[in-house]
XYZ file of C-alpha atoms in Angstrom:
364
model
C -40.179 23.442 -53.756
C -37.450 25.614 -53.691
C -38.020 29.776 -53.817
C -35.211 31.499 -54.517
C -34.649 34.750 -51.489
C -33.297 37.935 -51.142
C -29.249 38.250 -50.854
C -30.093 41.069 -48.097
C -32.874 38.067 -46.887
C -30.121 35.578 -46.425
C -26.986 37.582 -45.472
C -29.237 38.541 -43.002
C -29.560 35.258 -41.177
C -26.588 34.141 -41.915
C -24.927 37.354 -39.408
C -27.658 36.970 -37.049
C -26.310 32.756 -36.408
C -22.907 34.307 -36.721
C -23.036 36.463 -34.185
C -24.717 34.605 -31.033
C -22.688 31.882 -32.203
C -19.602 34.297 -31.553
C -21.239 35.848 -28.005
C -21.293 32.708 -27.125
C -18.317 31.195 -28.001
C -16.725 34.300 -26.130
C -19.129 33.660 -22.587
C -18.584 29.892 -22.926
C -13.485 30.557 -23.194
C -14.709 32.409 -20.244
C -13.672 30.760 -17.588
C -14.835 34.264 -14.897
C -18.201 33.896 -16.833
C -19.279 30.618 -17.186
C -18.177 29.073 -14.290
C -16.248 25.915 -13.014
C -17.846 22.861 -15.247
C -17.812 20.886 -11.555
C -18.332 21.383 -8.034
C -17.820 18.274 -6.937
C -18.849 17.521 -2.814
C -16.708 15.103 -0.158
C -19.943 13.787 0.460
C -18.863 10.183 -0.496
C -20.582 9.675 -3.123
C -17.838 10.193 -5.904
C -15.004 8.477 -7.176
C -11.898 8.765 -8.019
C -10.372 6.162 -10.724
C -5.950 6.340 -11.748
C -5.488 5.697 -14.898
C -1.855 4.821 -15.447
C -1.991 5.604 -19.079
C 1.173 4.252 -21.867
C 4.919 4.487 -20.543
C 5.886 7.054 -22.145
C 3.112 8.873 -22.626
C 1.906 11.841 -20.418
C -1.954 10.321 -21.178
C -2.063 9.141 -17.136
C -5.381 10.211 -16.687
C -7.737 10.482 -13.402
C -12.100 8.836 -14.753
C -14.640 10.650 -12.727
C -17.034 8.592 -11.334
C -20.476 8.764 -9.781
C -22.013 6.505 -7.214
C -25.176 8.389 -7.257
C -26.004 8.187 -10.994
C -23.584 5.837 -11.744
C -21.990 6.760 -14.593
C -18.250 7.829 -15.534
C -18.840 11.412 -15.649
C -15.671 12.276 -16.843
C -12.627 9.602 -18.483
C -10.021 12.532 -18.026
C -11.051 15.233 -15.979
C -8.390 16.723 -15.302
C -7.144 17.220 -18.870
C -11.122 18.398 -19.835
C -10.666 20.697 -17.090
C -7.198 22.624 -17.081
C -7.086 21.592 -21.033
C -3.766 19.904 -20.666
C -1.909 16.387 -20.332
C -2.118 15.121 -16.835
C 1.420 13.000 -16.920
C 3.451 10.361 -17.078
C 2.506 7.385 -14.803
C -0.261 8.411 -12.538
C 0.611 6.544 -9.638
C -1.583 7.625 -6.577
C -3.472 9.666 -5.281
C -3.538 11.695 -1.663
C -6.654 13.605 -0.655
C -6.119 16.458 2.561
C -9.166 18.163 3.088
C -10.585 19.625 -0.325
C -7.247 18.955 -2.270
C -6.682 16.409 -4.442
C -2.391 15.435 -4.482
C -2.356 13.666 -7.689
C 0.975 11.678 -7.984
C 2.888 11.199 -12.176
C 5.492 8.547 -11.910
C 7.614 9.253 -14.301
C 6.724 13.187 -14.868
C 8.779 12.727 -12.116
C 5.677 15.313 -10.471
C 2.279 15.285 -7.516
C 0.194 17.291 -9.154
C -2.018 19.869 -6.659
C -5.928 20.123 -7.197
C -8.600 20.965 -6.332
C -11.485 18.318 -5.781
C -13.924 20.465 -5.534
C -13.667 21.761 -9.423
C -10.766 20.374 -10.298
C -8.894 23.172 -11.358
C -4.887 23.016 -10.763
C -2.599 25.331 -7.551
C 0.598 23.766 -7.679
C 3.040 21.137 -9.561
C 5.376 19.361 -7.459
C 8.513 19.143 -9.437
C 12.074 18.237 -9.497
C 10.940 14.691 -8.304
C 12.802 10.727 -8.612
C 10.434 8.328 -9.713
C 7.583 9.398 -6.303
C 5.209 6.902 -5.487
C 2.505 6.967 -3.367
C 1.987 10.452 -0.076
C 1.018 10.587 2.935
C 0.245 13.609 5.619
C 1.235 13.732 8.769
C 2.122 16.535 11.488
C 1.236 20.004 10.753
C 1.118 21.149 7.100
C 2.761 18.737 6.103
C 2.896 15.465 3.580
C 5.781 12.734 2.526
C 5.707 11.058 -0.869
C 8.396 7.759 -1.014
C 10.855 8.615 -4.163
C 12.701 5.489 -5.895
C 15.497 7.689 -7.018
C 17.496 5.116 -8.688
C 16.479 1.140 -8.654
C 18.948 -0.577 -5.991
C 19.908 2.179 -4.661
C 18.361 3.470 -1.278
C 15.244 5.838 -1.570
C 13.676 9.236 -0.255
C 11.344 10.478 1.349
C 10.594 13.849 0.007
C 8.825 16.777 2.955
C 6.683 18.040 1.688
C 4.377 22.164 2.677
C 0.919 21.757 2.699
C 1.441 25.584 2.526
C 3.229 26.532 0.211
C 3.814 23.425 -1.645
C 7.143 23.072 -1.823
C 9.614 20.743 -0.913
C 11.051 21.327 2.364
C 13.941 18.755 3.717
C 14.423 14.652 2.425
C 14.316 12.103 4.620
C 17.688 8.491 2.741
C 15.008 4.970 3.660
C 15.372 1.538 1.701
C 15.585 0.140 -0.977
C 12.171 1.242 -3.776
C 10.672 2.493 -1.226
C 6.390 2.260 -1.660
C 3.162 2.957 -0.083
C 3.496 4.900 3.336
C 1.419 5.400 6.067
C 0.819 7.781 9.455
C -0.089 6.186 12.633
C 0.228 6.985 16.456
C 2.435 10.573 15.491
C 4.710 8.462 13.729
C 5.236 7.761 9.555
C 6.326 4.036 8.465
C 7.852 3.714 4.318
C 7.765 -0.279 3.395
C 11.380 -1.350 1.238
C 10.268 -3.050 -0.694
C 13.807 -3.656 -2.383
C 14.525 -4.498 1.554
C 13.416 -6.430 4.118
C 12.016 -3.254 6.193
C 9.836 -0.946 7.571
C 11.817 3.100 7.518
C 9.813 4.810 10.642
C 10.706 8.457 10.675
C 9.640 11.157 13.452
C 7.612 14.008 11.563
C 8.806 16.376 14.752
C 11.992 15.963 13.454
C 11.738 14.030 9.971
C 14.931 12.323 11.558
C 14.136 8.278 10.581
C 14.275 6.663 14.071
C 14.081 3.811 13.363
C 14.063 0.094 11.228
C 12.051 -2.437 11.855
C 12.828 -5.931 9.965
C 10.052 -8.091 8.041
C 10.076 -10.883 5.516
C 11.633 -9.582 1.977
C 10.095 -6.706 -0.793
C 7.300 -5.109 1.920
C 5.248 -2.891 -0.544
C 1.387 -2.742 0.993
C 0.905 -1.017 4.133
C -2.593 -1.097 5.889
C -3.671 0.286 9.632
C -6.555 -1.896 11.105
C -9.225 -0.884 13.665
C -6.498 -1.386 16.528
C -3.902 0.809 15.004
C -2.229 -2.127 13.134
C 0.306 -2.210 10.819
C -0.121 -5.002 8.365
C 2.286 -5.154 6.026
C 2.025 -7.411 2.722
C 5.887 -8.511 1.190
C 6.477 -9.377 -2.372
C 9.066 -11.748 -1.327
C 11.782 -11.346 -2.816
C 13.089 -13.952 -7.074
C 16.781 -13.662 -8.017
C 17.540 -14.262 -12.072
C 20.167 -15.830 -13.288
C 21.825 -12.647 -15.294
C 21.753 -14.761 -19.124
C 19.237 -15.799 -21.131
C 16.664 -18.071 -20.482
C 16.996 -15.598 -17.153
C 15.840 -19.191 -14.948
C 15.079 -18.497 -11.865
C 17.697 -18.796 -10.112
C 16.086 -18.140 -6.452
C 12.885 -17.044 -4.772
C 11.935 -15.998 -0.964
C 7.649 -15.870 -0.525
C 5.244 -13.352 0.214
C 3.818 -12.513 3.320
C 1.289 -10.918 5.445
C 3.000 -9.008 8.352
C 1.774 -7.255 11.376
C 3.425 -4.575 13.324
C 2.907 -2.167 16.684
C 4.038 0.649 16.261
C 3.919 1.708 19.602
C 6.259 -1.277 20.150
C 7.678 -1.029 16.781
C 7.581 -5.148 16.691
C 6.705 -7.694 14.320
C 3.829 -8.678 16.074
C 3.329 -12.007 14.099
C 3.550 -13.338 9.999
C 1.884 -15.230 7.792
C 4.169 -16.633 4.791
C 2.145 -17.532 1.986
C 3.396 -21.136 -0.722
C 4.588 -18.624 -3.554
C 6.228 -15.266 -3.392
C 4.270 -10.960 -5.853
C 1.390 -11.172 -2.780
C 0.667 -7.451 -3.602
C -2.497 -4.685 -3.242
C -2.648 -4.852 0.878
C -7.213 -2.625 1.539
C -8.729 -2.610 4.086
C -12.597 -2.197 4.767
C -14.317 0.975 6.797
C -14.960 -1.275 9.479
C -10.939 -1.969 9.566
C -11.581 -5.713 9.759
C -11.214 -7.433 6.492
C -8.187 -7.127 4.580
C -8.531 -8.049 0.857
C -5.376 -9.267 -1.392
C -4.361 -9.870 -4.955
C -2.271 -13.006 -5.200
C -1.954 -16.068 -8.363
C -5.032 -14.267 -10.051
C -7.211 -14.042 -7.855
C -8.604 -11.494 -4.930
C -8.669 -12.768 -1.634
C -10.558 -11.210 1.729
C -9.767 -12.105 5.360
C -10.329 -11.192 9.116
C -8.077 -9.483 10.612
C -8.859 -12.118 13.971
C -7.450 -15.049 11.667
C -4.808 -17.111 12.506
C -3.955 -18.836 9.052
C -3.792 -17.380 5.000
C -7.587 -18.626 3.145
C -7.187 -20.531 1.158
C -10.456 -19.821 -0.067
C -10.400 -17.016 -3.276
C -13.144 -14.774 -3.141
C -13.017 -12.937 -6.853
C -11.401 -16.112 -9.404
C -9.698 -12.711 -11.912
C -7.156 -11.399 -12.203
C -6.659 -7.382 -11.783
C -4.476 -3.954 -12.191
C -6.050 -2.373 -9.229
C -8.480 -3.219 -5.810
C -9.508 -0.600 -3.803
C -12.455 -1.073 -1.549
C -15.215 1.696 -0.530
C -14.850 2.305 3.258
C -18.868 4.074 3.029
C -20.345 0.951 1.861
C -17.452 -1.895 1.538
C -17.682 -2.307 -1.971
C -15.335 -4.103 -4.314
C -14.093 -1.834 -7.029
C -11.577 -3.771 -9.003
C -9.921 -2.538 -11.742
C -8.706 -4.285 -15.062
C -6.240 -3.412 -17.813
C -7.051 -5.446 -21.202
C -3.472 -3.889 -22.521
C -1.877 -0.021 -22.675
C -3.068 1.038 -25.634
C -7.295 0.951 -25.038
C -9.453 2.062 -22.297
C -10.051 -0.441 -18.788
C -12.686 -0.191 -16.941
C -13.489 -1.066 -13.343
C -15.595 -4.050 -12.053
C -18.000 -3.270 -8.942
C -18.581 -6.277 -6.237
C -20.578 -7.385 -3.506
C -18.838 -8.495 -0.429
C -19.948 -11.609 -1.099
C -18.268 -11.376 -4.345
C -21.376 -11.283 -6.176
C -20.401 -8.663 -9.558
C -23.029 -5.898 -9.353
C -21.144 -3.602 -12.608
C -19.027 -2.379 -14.602
C -17.995 1.546 -16.222
C -14.737 1.660 -19.345
C -12.567 4.668 -17.539
C -8.986 5.089 -19.214
C -6.274 3.627 -19.835
C -4.769 1.161 -17.177
C -5.973 1.420 -13.783
C -4.543 0.770 -11.130
C -6.456 3.208 -8.316
C -9.552 4.968 -6.770
C -9.799 7.351 -4.499
C -13.285 7.696 -2.575
C -14.941 11.598 -1.731
């Protein structure tokens, strides 16, 4: 049976509980007293999953996965820490020391974060369709920008000490991935058939290397050779039903950065190979083609005929620490995606739900 209690006793208890709640709330709302939410060590056990989000909405995100605990610690770590959305179409991320440079393509910006806490440091604004970035030279990063489809793109030179753009360099159409090797910066111009070579000492294009159509992905192997994956071109009729008028095949090309010359090139049977990656040994190449993942050695003289994994993915990367394959799955642009981890044999290990439209991985 319930017994009645004096009003004063009830009031005292409610006041005590309310006071404690208020005190706890006040402490947790003070970031200086509460401390950072995360203290992430650069030990190779952390993976940042890049999620594009839905196009024309600012719900792109970075999910934080810990390999040791095998858990997605936070599906939207930037938003959790900074209490605001990251941006529209999270395209890529560059790591320099303990800082991350997150490229938000359709938001026309780069968010700079402290990777220990994921607290924002700066926002680089007024970029034009930024895509990828690489660090080179003295305290500089180079960011590819499409600017306008069908027109020459550019590379913005970012001063890493001030996080400001100090110069722009005109390159070819639709510049995509970018690498630094042998003291030079190489840009894949996917709307053309060439690479732009930038000298970071002068920040000018000093050479152009002709390659097969549509170069988009670049990696550097253990001998400092550049591998270029070209998607090829497809030309469509401008009128419905938009029939294919012509096309060129995809390609995998080796470039010698010492001489800036093509060493060899392999042609695919059709176009649109994508997502060229290299493992931690610098000797095994991976790419996506015709709804599958393929693997080949850098010493192979022909393209592989048999896929390693028969499934379509929206992103692919290789953990440099243990060569585990990370592959992203996007079921739609309104629901959460996931990533699947695979052994080098192609056998699945496990899978984890992340955010909308995962497209890449950064190992830290």
